[in-house]
Amino acid sequence: MDRRPLPTLSICLRCRDGRETAHGDMRGGARLAEAVCGLVMRHGCDADPRGVRCMSQCKRSCVVSLTAPGAFTYVFGDLDPEAPDHAQAILDLIPLYRSAPEGFLARDARPAPLRASVLGRLPPIGTHSTLVTDLRAPAPSGARR
């Protein structure tokens, strides 16, 4: 049994997708959250889902993030609340994330709808990933930063 804490799946509820009037002024982010929660109710989820009233990515509609202690944090945007494969991709990402060392997923390891929509990938504090360079350490001779 996996004893690590569940990752947190955050979904921005305030994101607009430009189709609010067709949905009784319900924002795209709230509709995406509704679609994801519908899947969670039917199939379960190894993450703690939560709604966030604004994730400050207003130019990139329908934003979600996935984070866990000691793991990379991912932020995805430009998701479509009316595309069933987008909501499913969010849930399909979770077991991949949980099984990867430090939650690191290369682009081609993520579900297809989440490959081009990544807005950020933040390494965990204390990581030993080769993606991170200690800027306090002196640069090797002749190296430029």
PDB file of C-alpha atoms in Angstrom, residues 12-89:
ATOM      1  CA  CYS A  12      -9.254  26.993 -11.403  1.00  0.00           C
ATOM      2  CA  LEU A  13     -12.969  27.687 -11.102  1.00  0.00           C
ATOM      3  CA  ARG A  14     -12.806  31.243 -12.471  1.00  0.00           C
ATOM      4  CA  CYS A  15     -11.210  30.543 -15.871  1.00  0.00           C
ATOM      5  CA  ARG A  16     -13.250  31.747 -18.817  1.00  0.00           C
ATOM      6  CA  ASP A  17     -13.337  29.861 -22.087  1.00  0.00           C
ATOM      7  CA  GLY A  18     -15.562  32.256 -24.047  1.00  0.00           C
ATOM      8  CA  ARG A  19     -18.592  29.931 -23.988  1.00  0.00           C
ATOM      9  CA  GLU A  20     -20.107  31.110 -20.716  1.00  0.00           C
ATOM     10  CA  THR A  21     -23.299  32.553 -22.226  1.00  0.00           C
ATOM     11  CA  ALA A  22     -24.115  29.184 -23.800  1.00  0.00           C
ATOM     12  CA  HIS A  23     -23.845  27.617 -20.337  1.00  0.00           C
ATOM     13  CA  GLY A  24     -25.900  29.990 -18.178  1.00  0.00           C
ATOM     14  CA  ASP A  25     -22.816  32.086 -17.359  1.00  0.00           C
ATOM     15  CA  MET A  26     -21.057  29.085 -15.798  1.00  0.00           C
ATOM     16  CA  ARG A  27     -17.345  29.624 -16.341  1.00  0.00           C
ATOM     17  CA  GLY A  28     -15.222  27.189 -18.285  1.00  0.00           C
ATOM     18  CA  GLY A  29     -13.081  26.345 -15.278  1.00  0.00           C
ATOM     19  CA  ALA A  30     -16.144  25.454 -13.217  1.00  0.00           C
ATOM     20  CA  ARG A  31     -17.400  23.285 -16.087  1.00  0.00           C
ATOM     21  CA  LEU A  32     -13.999  21.561 -16.322  1.00  0.00           C
ATOM     22  CA  ALA A  33     -14.099  20.932 -12.556  1.00  0.00           C
ATOM     23  CA  GLU A  34     -17.595  19.515 -12.928  1.00  0.00           C
ATOM     24  CA  ALA A  35     -16.442  17.177 -15.727  1.00  0.00           C
ATOM     25  CA  VAL A  36     -13.399  16.010 -13.737  1.00  0.00           C
ATOM     26  CA  CYS A  37     -15.454  15.512 -10.564  1.00  0.00           C
ATOM     27  CA  GLY A  38     -17.998  13.485 -12.547  1.00  0.00           C
ATOM     28  CA  LEU A  39     -15.205  11.137 -13.611  1.00  0.00           C
ATOM     29  CA  VAL A  40     -13.866  11.011 -10.047  1.00  0.00           C
ATOM     30  CA  MET A  41     -17.306  10.014  -8.753  1.00  0.00           C
ATOM     31  CA  ARG A  42     -17.557   7.212 -11.328  1.00  0.00           C
ATOM     32  CA  HIS A  43     -13.985   5.912 -11.321  1.00  0.00           C
ATOM     33  CA  GLY A  44     -12.229   7.231  -8.229  1.00  0.00           C
ATOM     34  CA  CYS A  45      -9.053   9.238  -8.056  1.00  0.00           C
ATOM     35  CA  ASP A  46      -5.749   8.930  -6.213  1.00  0.00           C
ATOM     36  CA  ALA A  47      -5.538  12.676  -5.648  1.00  0.00           C
ATOM     37  CA  ASP A  48      -7.274  15.255  -3.524  1.00  0.00           C
ATOM     38  CA  PRO A  49      -9.221  17.469  -5.948  1.00  0.00           C
ATOM     39  CA  ARG A  50      -9.949  21.064  -5.011  1.00  0.00           C
ATOM     40  CA  GLY A  51     -11.327  24.150  -6.700  1.00  0.00           C
ATOM     41  CA  VAL A  52      -9.354  27.390  -6.635  1.00  0.00           C
ATOM     42  CA  ARG A  53     -11.132  30.696  -7.212  1.00  0.00           C
ATOM     43  CA  CYS A  54      -8.256  32.011  -9.351  1.00  0.00           C
ATOM     44  CA  MET A  55      -4.894  30.588 -10.361  1.00  0.00           C
ATOM     45  CA  SER A  56      -3.732  33.832 -12.073  1.00  0.00           C
ATOM     46  CA  GLN A  57      -3.424  32.367 -15.561  1.00  0.00           C
ATOM     47  CA  CYS A  58      -6.235  34.417 -17.058  1.00  0.00           C
ATOM     48  CA  LYS A  59      -4.720  34.530 -20.548  1.00  0.00           C
ATOM     49  CA  ARG A  60      -4.671  30.712 -20.662  1.00  0.00           C
ATOM     50  CA  SER A  61      -8.155  29.372 -20.056  1.00  0.00           C
ATOM     51  CA  CYS A  62      -9.023  26.368 -17.961  1.00  0.00           C
ATOM     52  CA  VAL A  63      -5.992  25.778 -15.773  1.00  0.00           C
ATOM     53  CA  VAL A  64      -5.187  22.838 -13.497  1.00  0.00           C
ATOM     54  CA  SER A  65      -2.174  21.918 -11.395  1.00  0.00           C
ATOM     55  CA  LEU A  66      -0.919  18.732  -9.820  1.00  0.00           C
ATOM     56  CA  THR A  67       1.445  18.825  -6.847  1.00  0.00           C
ATOM     57  CA  ALA A  68       2.647  16.645  -4.000  1.00  0.00           C
ATOM     58  CA  PRO A  69       5.267  16.897  -1.249  1.00  0.00           C
ATOM     59  CA  GLY A  70       8.711  16.079  -2.667  1.00  0.00           C
ATOM     60  CA  ALA A  71       7.421  16.033  -6.244  1.00  0.00           C
ATOM     61  CA  PHE A  72       7.441  18.293  -9.260  1.00  0.00           C
ATOM     62  CA  THR A  73       4.457  20.612  -9.578  1.00  0.00           C
ATOM     63  CA  TYR A  74       2.811  20.783 -12.989  1.00  0.00           C
ATOM     64  CA  VAL A  75       0.542  23.549 -14.267  1.00  0.00           C
ATOM     65  CA  PHE A  76      -1.519  22.938 -17.407  1.00  0.00           C
ATOM     66  CA  GLY A  77      -3.689  25.387 -19.314  1.00  0.00           C
ATOM     67  CA  ASP A  78      -5.749  25.810 -22.463  1.00  0.00           C
ATOM     68  CA  LEU A  79      -7.865  22.828 -21.483  1.00  0.00           C
ATOM     69  CA  ASP A  80     -11.325  22.439 -22.978  1.00  0.00           C
ATOM     70  CA  PRO A  81     -14.126  21.671 -20.519  1.00  0.00           C
ATOM     71  CA  GLU A  82     -16.224  20.287 -23.379  1.00  0.00           C
ATOM     72  CA  ALA A  83     -13.581  17.832 -24.582  1.00  0.00           C
ATOM     73  CA  PRO A  84     -14.084  14.565 -22.671  1.00  0.00           C
ATOM     74  CA  ASP A  85     -10.509  13.517 -23.452  1.00  0.00           C
ATOM     75  CA  HIS A  86      -9.173  16.574 -21.580  1.00  0.00           C
ATOM     76  CA  ALA A  87     -10.956  15.702 -18.327  1.00  0.00           C
ATOM     77  CA  GLN A  88      -9.940  12.053 -18.737  1.00  0.00           C
ATOM     78  CA  ALA A  89      -6.309  13.045 -19.440  1.00  0.00           C
TER      79      ALA A  89
END
